[in-house]
């Protein structure tokens, strides 16, 4: 849906290291919170709640499994997950691998899901 000009502008942001942009990445901020407040509630969802420590542990478990399956920095991955805690865990796990997370909701029409996966 992007023009070639917009795509070119955005291409400069891919594979940017934290030190290059002078800000902390989202998952790095989460890890800081997990270290500082491990027993505080981090996530409350329809399928349960997690402390920072529990959530970080689940994210790391999935991130390691994805790396073992061959996921690398710069890859893109789509998870077809409902809006539950599992979607948040998947997002953080993918970010921890250095890959890009592409949200894909099973509530989307089939044509939309197909478009997302093809592009």
Short mmCIF file of N, CA and C in Angstrom, two decimals:
data_model
loop_
_atom_site.label_atom_id
_atom_site.label_comp_id
_atom_site.label_asym_id
_atom_site.label_seq_id
_atom_site.Cartn_x
_atom_site.Cartn_y
_atom_site.Cartn_z
N UNK A 1 0.81 -1.19 0.00
CA UNK A 1 0.00 0.00 0.00
C UNK A 1 0.86 1.26 0.00
N UNK A 2 2.18 1.10 0.16
CA UNK A 2 3.08 2.24 0.17
C UNK A 2 3.52 2.58 -1.24
N UNK A 3 3.75 3.85 -1.47
CA UNK A 3 4.33 4.27 -2.75
C UNK A 3 5.81 3.90 -2.74
N UNK A 4 6.41 3.89 -3.91
CA UNK A 4 7.85 3.60 -4.00
C UNK A 4 8.66 4.62 -3.19
N UNK A 5 8.23 5.88 -3.22
CA UNK A 5 8.93 6.93 -2.48
C UNK A 5 8.86 6.66 -0.97
N UNK A 6 7.68 6.28 -0.47
CA UNK A 6 7.52 5.98 0.95
C UNK A 6 8.31 4.73 1.34
N UNK A 7 8.29 3.73 0.48
CA UNK A 7 9.05 2.51 0.73
C UNK A 7 10.54 2.81 0.84
N UNK A 8 11.02 3.70 -0.03
CA UNK A 8 12.44 4.09 0.00
C UNK A 8 12.79 4.80 1.31
N UNK A 9 11.90 5.70 1.77
CA UNK A 9 12.13 6.39 3.03
C UNK A 9 12.22 5.40 4.19
N UNK A 10 11.29 4.46 4.22
CA UNK A 10 11.25 3.50 5.32
C UNK A 10 12.39 2.50 5.28
N UNK A 11 12.94 2.25 4.11
CA UNK A 11 14.01 1.26 4.01
C UNK A 11 15.24 1.67 4.82
N UNK A 12 15.39 2.95 5.04
CA UNK A 12 16.52 3.43 5.84
C UNK A 12 16.42 3.07 7.31
N UNK A 13 15.24 2.65 7.75
CA UNK A 13 15.04 2.30 9.15
C UNK A 13 15.29 0.83 9.43
N UNK A 14 15.37 0.00 8.42
CA UNK A 14 15.56 -1.43 8.68
C UNK A 14 16.99 -1.70 9.12
N UNK A 15 17.13 -2.66 9.98
CA UNK A 15 18.43 -3.10 10.51
C UNK A 15 19.18 -1.98 11.22
N UNK A 16 18.45 -1.05 11.80
CA UNK A 16 19.08 0.04 12.54
C UNK A 16 19.40 -0.46 13.95
N UNK A 17 20.60 -0.28 14.36
CA UNK A 17 21.02 -0.69 15.70
C UNK A 17 20.60 0.36 16.71
N UNK A 18 20.39 -0.06 17.93
CA UNK A 18 19.99 0.82 19.02
C UNK A 18 20.96 1.99 19.17
N UNK A 19 22.25 1.70 19.10
CA UNK A 19 23.25 2.75 19.30
C UNK A 19 23.22 3.78 18.18
N UNK A 20 22.70 3.40 17.00
CA UNK A 20 22.68 4.32 15.87
C UNK A 20 21.57 5.36 15.99
N UNK A 21 20.48 5.00 16.66
CA UNK A 21 19.36 5.93 16.74
C UNK A 21 19.27 6.62 18.09
N UNK A 22 20.09 6.19 19.06
CA UNK A 22 20.16 6.87 20.33
C UNK A 22 18.96 6.68 21.24
N UNK A 23 18.16 5.67 20.98
CA UNK A 23 17.02 5.36 21.85
C UNK A 23 17.06 3.88 22.18
N UNK A 24 16.37 3.53 23.24
CA UNK A 24 16.30 2.12 23.60
C UNK A 24 15.16 1.46 22.84
N UNK A 25 15.42 0.25 22.42
CA UNK A 25 14.40 -0.49 21.71
C UNK A 25 13.31 -0.94 22.70
N UNK A 26 12.12 -1.13 22.18
CA UNK A 26 10.96 -1.43 23.00
C UNK A 26 11.19 -2.63 23.90
N UNK A 27 11.71 -3.71 23.34
CA UNK A 27 11.91 -4.92 24.15
C UNK A 27 13.04 -4.73 25.18
N UNK A 28 13.98 -3.84 24.91
CA UNK A 28 15.03 -3.55 25.89
C UNK A 28 14.44 -2.82 27.10
N UNK A 29 13.50 -1.92 26.84
CA UNK A 29 12.82 -1.22 27.94
C UNK A 29 12.02 -2.22 28.78
N UNK A 30 11.37 -3.16 28.12
CA UNK A 30 10.63 -4.19 28.84
C UNK A 30 11.57 -5.01 29.73
N UNK A 31 12.71 -5.40 29.20
CA UNK A 31 13.67 -6.20 29.98
C UNK A 31 14.17 -5.43 31.21
N UNK A 32 14.33 -4.12 31.07
CA UNK A 32 14.73 -3.30 32.21
C UNK A 32 13.65 -3.33 33.29
N UNK A 33 12.40 -3.24 32.89
CA UNK A 33 11.30 -3.30 33.84
C UNK A 33 11.23 -4.67 34.51
N UNK A 34 11.45 -5.73 33.74
CA UNK A 34 11.44 -7.09 34.28
C UNK A 34 12.53 -7.27 35.32
N UNK A 35 13.69 -6.67 35.09
CA UNK A 35 14.79 -6.78 36.05
C UNK A 35 14.51 -5.94 37.30
N UNK A 36 13.91 -4.78 37.11
CA UNK A 36 13.68 -3.87 38.24
C UNK A 36 12.46 -4.28 39.08
N UNK A 37 11.45 -4.84 38.44
CA UNK A 37 10.18 -5.15 39.13
C UNK A 37 9.68 -6.54 38.77
N UNK A 38 10.44 -7.57 39.04
CA UNK A 38 10.08 -8.92 38.58
C UNK A 38 8.73 -9.43 39.09
N UNK A 39 8.30 -9.01 40.26
CA UNK A 39 7.06 -9.54 40.84
C UNK A 39 5.83 -8.66 40.60
N UNK A 40 6.01 -7.55 39.92
CA UNK A 40 4.87 -6.69 39.61
C UNK A 40 4.11 -7.24 38.40
N UNK A 41 2.84 -6.96 38.36
CA UNK A 41 2.01 -7.40 37.23
C UNK A 41 2.39 -6.62 35.98
N UNK A 42 2.69 -7.35 34.94
CA UNK A 42 3.09 -6.74 33.67
C UNK A 42 1.98 -6.80 32.63
N UNK A 43 1.16 -7.85 32.71
CA UNK A 43 0.15 -8.06 31.68
C UNK A 43 -1.07 -8.72 32.29
N UNK A 44 -2.22 -8.15 31.99
CA UNK A 44 -3.49 -8.76 32.35
C UNK A 44 -4.28 -8.89 31.06
N UNK A 45 -4.64 -10.12 30.72
CA UNK A 45 -5.37 -10.38 29.48
C UNK A 45 -6.54 -11.31 29.78
N UNK A 46 -7.35 -11.52 28.77
CA UNK A 46 -8.53 -12.36 28.95
C UNK A 46 -8.17 -13.80 29.33
N UNK A 47 -6.97 -14.22 29.03
CA UNK A 47 -6.56 -15.60 29.30
C UNK A 47 -5.59 -15.71 30.48
N UNK A 48 -5.45 -14.66 31.26
CA UNK A 48 -4.60 -14.73 32.44
C UNK A 48 -3.75 -13.49 32.63
N UNK A 49 -2.96 -13.52 33.70
CA UNK A 49 -2.06 -12.40 33.98
C UNK A 49 -0.66 -12.94 34.22
N UNK A 50 0.32 -12.05 34.03
CA UNK A 50 1.73 -12.41 34.16
C UNK A 50 2.45 -11.32 34.92
N UNK A 51 3.39 -11.72 35.76
CA UNK A 51 4.31 -10.76 36.34
C UNK A 51 5.37 -10.47 35.27
N UNK A 52 6.17 -9.45 35.53
CA UNK A 52 7.26 -9.15 34.58
C UNK A 52 8.18 -10.36 34.43
N UNK A 53 8.50 -11.00 35.53
CA UNK A 53 9.39 -12.15 35.49
C UNK A 53 8.79 -13.29 34.68
N UNK A 54 7.52 -13.60 34.92
CA UNK A 54 6.86 -14.68 34.19
C UNK A 54 6.77 -14.36 32.70
N UNK A 55 6.41 -13.13 32.38
CA UNK A 55 6.27 -12.73 30.98
C UNK A 55 7.61 -12.77 30.27
N UNK A 56 8.65 -12.27 30.92
CA UNK A 56 9.98 -12.29 30.32
C UNK A 56 10.45 -13.73 30.09
N UNK A 57 10.18 -14.60 31.04
CA UNK A 57 10.57 -16.01 30.91
C UNK A 57 9.86 -16.66 29.71
N UNK A 58 8.57 -16.40 29.55
CA UNK A 58 7.81 -16.96 28.42
C UNK A 58 8.33 -16.41 27.09
N UNK A 59 8.61 -15.12 27.07
CA UNK A 59 9.13 -14.49 25.84
C UNK A 59 10.49 -15.08 25.47
N UNK A 60 11.36 -15.25 26.47
CA UNK A 60 12.68 -15.82 26.21
C UNK A 60 12.58 -17.26 25.73
N UNK A 61 11.66 -18.03 26.32
CA UNK A 61 11.47 -19.43 25.91
C UNK A 61 11.09 -19.49 24.43
N UNK A 62 10.12 -18.66 24.02
CA UNK A 62 9.69 -18.66 22.63
C UNK A 62 10.78 -18.10 21.72
N UNK A 63 11.46 -17.05 22.15
CA UNK A 63 12.55 -16.47 21.33
C UNK A 63 13.63 -17.51 21.07
N UNK A 64 14.00 -18.26 22.10
CA UNK A 64 15.01 -19.30 21.92
C UNK A 64 14.53 -20.39 20.97
N UNK A 65 13.26 -20.77 21.07
CA UNK A 65 12.70 -21.78 20.16
C UNK A 65 12.72 -21.27 18.72
N UNK A 66 12.40 -20.00 18.53
CA UNK A 66 12.42 -19.43 17.18
C UNK A 66 13.83 -19.39 16.61
N UNK A 67 14.79 -19.04 17.44
CA UNK A 67 16.19 -19.03 16.99
C UNK A 67 16.64 -20.44 16.63
N UNK A 68 16.26 -21.42 17.42
CA UNK A 68 16.60 -22.81 17.12
C UNK A 68 15.99 -23.26 15.79
N UNK A 69 14.84 -22.69 15.43
CA UNK A 69 14.18 -23.02 14.16
C UNK A 69 14.78 -22.25 13.00
N UNK A 70 15.75 -21.36 13.28
CA UNK A 70 16.44 -20.66 12.21
C UNK A 70 16.11 -19.19 12.05
N UNK A 71 15.29 -18.62 12.91
CA UNK A 71 14.97 -17.21 12.80
C UNK A 71 16.22 -16.39 13.10
N UNK A 72 16.41 -15.36 12.28
CA UNK A 72 17.59 -14.51 12.41
C UNK A 72 17.19 -13.05 12.44
N UNK A 73 18.13 -12.23 12.88
CA UNK A 73 17.94 -10.79 12.88
C UNK A 73 17.58 -10.34 11.46
N UNK A 74 16.56 -9.52 11.36
CA UNK A 74 16.14 -8.99 10.07
C UNK A 74 15.03 -9.80 9.40
N UNK A 75 14.78 -11.03 9.89
CA UNK A 75 13.67 -11.82 9.34
C UNK A 75 12.35 -11.16 9.68
N UNK A 76 11.32 -11.55 8.98
CA UNK A 76 9.96 -11.10 9.29
C UNK A 76 9.14 -12.34 9.60
N UNK A 77 8.31 -12.23 10.62
CA UNK A 77 7.48 -13.37 10.99
C UNK A 77 6.07 -12.90 11.34
N UNK A 78 5.11 -13.63 10.82
CA UNK A 78 3.71 -13.36 11.13
C UNK A 78 3.18 -14.49 11.99
N UNK A 79 2.48 -14.14 13.03
CA UNK A 79 1.78 -15.10 13.86
C UNK A 79 0.29 -14.84 13.69
N UNK A 80 -0.46 -15.89 13.43
CA UNK A 80 -1.90 -15.79 13.32
C UNK A 80 -2.48 -16.15 14.68
N UNK A 81 -2.60 -15.12 15.53
CA UNK A 81 -3.02 -15.33 16.91
C UNK A 81 -4.13 -14.36 17.29
N UNK A 82 -5.06 -14.83 18.13
CA UNK A 82 -6.09 -13.91 18.64
C UNK A 82 -5.45 -12.93 19.63
N UNK A 83 -6.19 -11.92 19.99
CA UNK A 83 -5.69 -10.89 20.90
C UNK A 83 -5.75 -11.39 22.35
N UNK A 84 -4.75 -12.17 22.68
CA UNK A 84 -4.60 -12.73 24.02
C UNK A 84 -3.17 -12.49 24.48
N UNK A 85 -2.84 -13.01 25.65
CA UNK A 85 -1.47 -12.87 26.15
C UNK A 85 -0.48 -13.54 25.19
N UNK A 86 -0.89 -14.57 24.50
CA UNK A 86 0.00 -15.27 23.57
C UNK A 86 0.47 -14.36 22.44
N UNK A 87 -0.39 -13.43 22.03
CA UNK A 87 0.01 -12.49 20.99
C UNK A 87 1.12 -11.56 21.50
N UNK A 88 0.99 -11.10 22.74
CA UNK A 88 2.01 -10.23 23.33
C UNK A 88 3.32 -10.99 23.49
N UNK A 89 3.23 -12.23 23.96
CA UNK A 89 4.43 -13.06 24.13
C UNK A 89 5.11 -13.27 22.78
N UNK A 90 4.34 -13.57 21.75
CA UNK A 90 4.90 -13.77 20.41
C UNK A 90 5.59 -12.51 19.91
N UNK A 91 4.96 -11.36 20.12
CA UNK A 91 5.53 -10.10 19.66
C UNK A 91 6.88 -9.84 20.32
N UNK A 92 6.92 -9.93 21.65
CA UNK A 92 8.19 -9.69 22.35
C UNK A 92 9.24 -10.72 21.98
N UNK A 93 8.84 -11.97 21.84
CA UNK A 93 9.81 -13.01 21.49
C UNK A 93 10.45 -12.72 20.13
N UNK A 94 9.64 -12.33 19.18
CA UNK A 94 10.17 -12.01 17.85
C UNK A 94 11.11 -10.82 17.93
N UNK A 95 10.73 -9.79 18.66
CA UNK A 95 11.59 -8.62 18.80
C UNK A 95 12.91 -8.99 19.46
N UNK A 96 12.87 -9.89 20.43
CA UNK A 96 14.11 -10.32 21.11
C UNK A 96 15.06 -11.04 20.16
N UNK A 97 14.54 -11.66 19.11
CA UNK A 97 15.40 -12.34 18.13
C UNK A 97 16.03 -11.35 17.16
N UNK A 98 15.52 -10.12 17.12
CA UNK A 98 16.00 -9.14 16.16
C UNK A 98 15.19 -9.14 14.88
N UNK A 99 14.17 -9.97 14.84
CA UNK A 99 13.30 -10.03 13.67
C UNK A 99 12.17 -9.02 13.80
N UNK A 100 11.37 -8.90 12.76
CA UNK A 100 10.22 -7.99 12.76
C UNK A 100 8.95 -8.81 12.94
N UNK A 101 8.09 -8.36 13.83
CA UNK A 101 6.83 -9.03 14.11
C UNK A 101 5.74 -8.44 13.22
N UNK A 102 4.99 -9.30 12.57
CA UNK A 102 3.88 -8.86 11.72
C UNK A 102 2.59 -9.40 12.34
N UNK A 103 1.77 -8.53 12.92
CA UNK A 103 0.54 -9.00 13.54
C UNK A 103 -0.46 -9.47 12.48
N UNK A 104 -1.10 -10.55 12.77
CA UNK A 104 -2.08 -11.12 11.86
C UNK A 104 -3.19 -11.74 12.72
N UNK A 105 -4.32 -11.09 12.76
CA UNK A 105 -5.44 -11.49 13.62
C UNK A 105 -6.35 -12.48 12.89
N UNK A 106 -6.69 -13.60 13.52
CA UNK A 106 -7.57 -14.56 12.86
C UNK A 106 -8.97 -14.00 12.59
N UNK A 107 -9.29 -12.86 13.19
CA UNK A 107 -10.57 -12.21 12.94
C UNK A 107 -10.57 -11.45 11.61
N UNK A 108 -9.38 -11.23 11.04
CA UNK A 108 -9.30 -10.55 9.75
C UNK A 108 -9.99 -11.41 8.69
N UNK A 109 -10.52 -10.77 7.66
CA UNK A 109 -11.05 -11.55 6.53
C UNK A 109 -9.91 -12.34 5.87
N UNK A 110 -10.24 -13.48 5.28
CA UNK A 110 -9.24 -14.33 4.64
C UNK A 110 -8.41 -13.56 3.61
N UNK A 111 -9.05 -12.67 2.87
CA UNK A 111 -8.33 -11.90 1.84
C UNK A 111 -7.27 -11.01 2.47
N UNK A 112 -7.58 -10.43 3.62
CA UNK A 112 -6.63 -9.56 4.32
C UNK A 112 -5.43 -10.37 4.83
N UNK A 113 -5.71 -11.52 5.41
CA UNK A 113 -4.63 -12.39 5.90
C UNK A 113 -3.73 -12.81 4.74
N UNK A 114 -4.34 -13.18 3.63
CA UNK A 114 -3.56 -13.59 2.45
C UNK A 114 -2.68 -12.43 1.97
N UNK A 115 -3.24 -11.23 1.93
CA UNK A 115 -2.48 -10.06 1.50
C UNK A 115 -1.29 -9.81 2.42
N UNK A 116 -1.53 -9.87 3.73
CA UNK A 116 -0.45 -9.64 4.71
C UNK A 116 0.66 -10.66 4.51
N UNK A 117 0.30 -11.92 4.39
CA UNK A 117 1.31 -12.97 4.28
C UNK A 117 2.08 -12.90 2.96
N UNK A 118 1.43 -12.47 1.90
CA UNK A 118 2.10 -12.37 0.59
C UNK A 118 3.03 -11.17 0.52
N UNK A 119 2.73 -10.14 1.30
CA UNK A 119 3.52 -8.90 1.22
C UNK A 119 4.46 -8.74 2.39
#
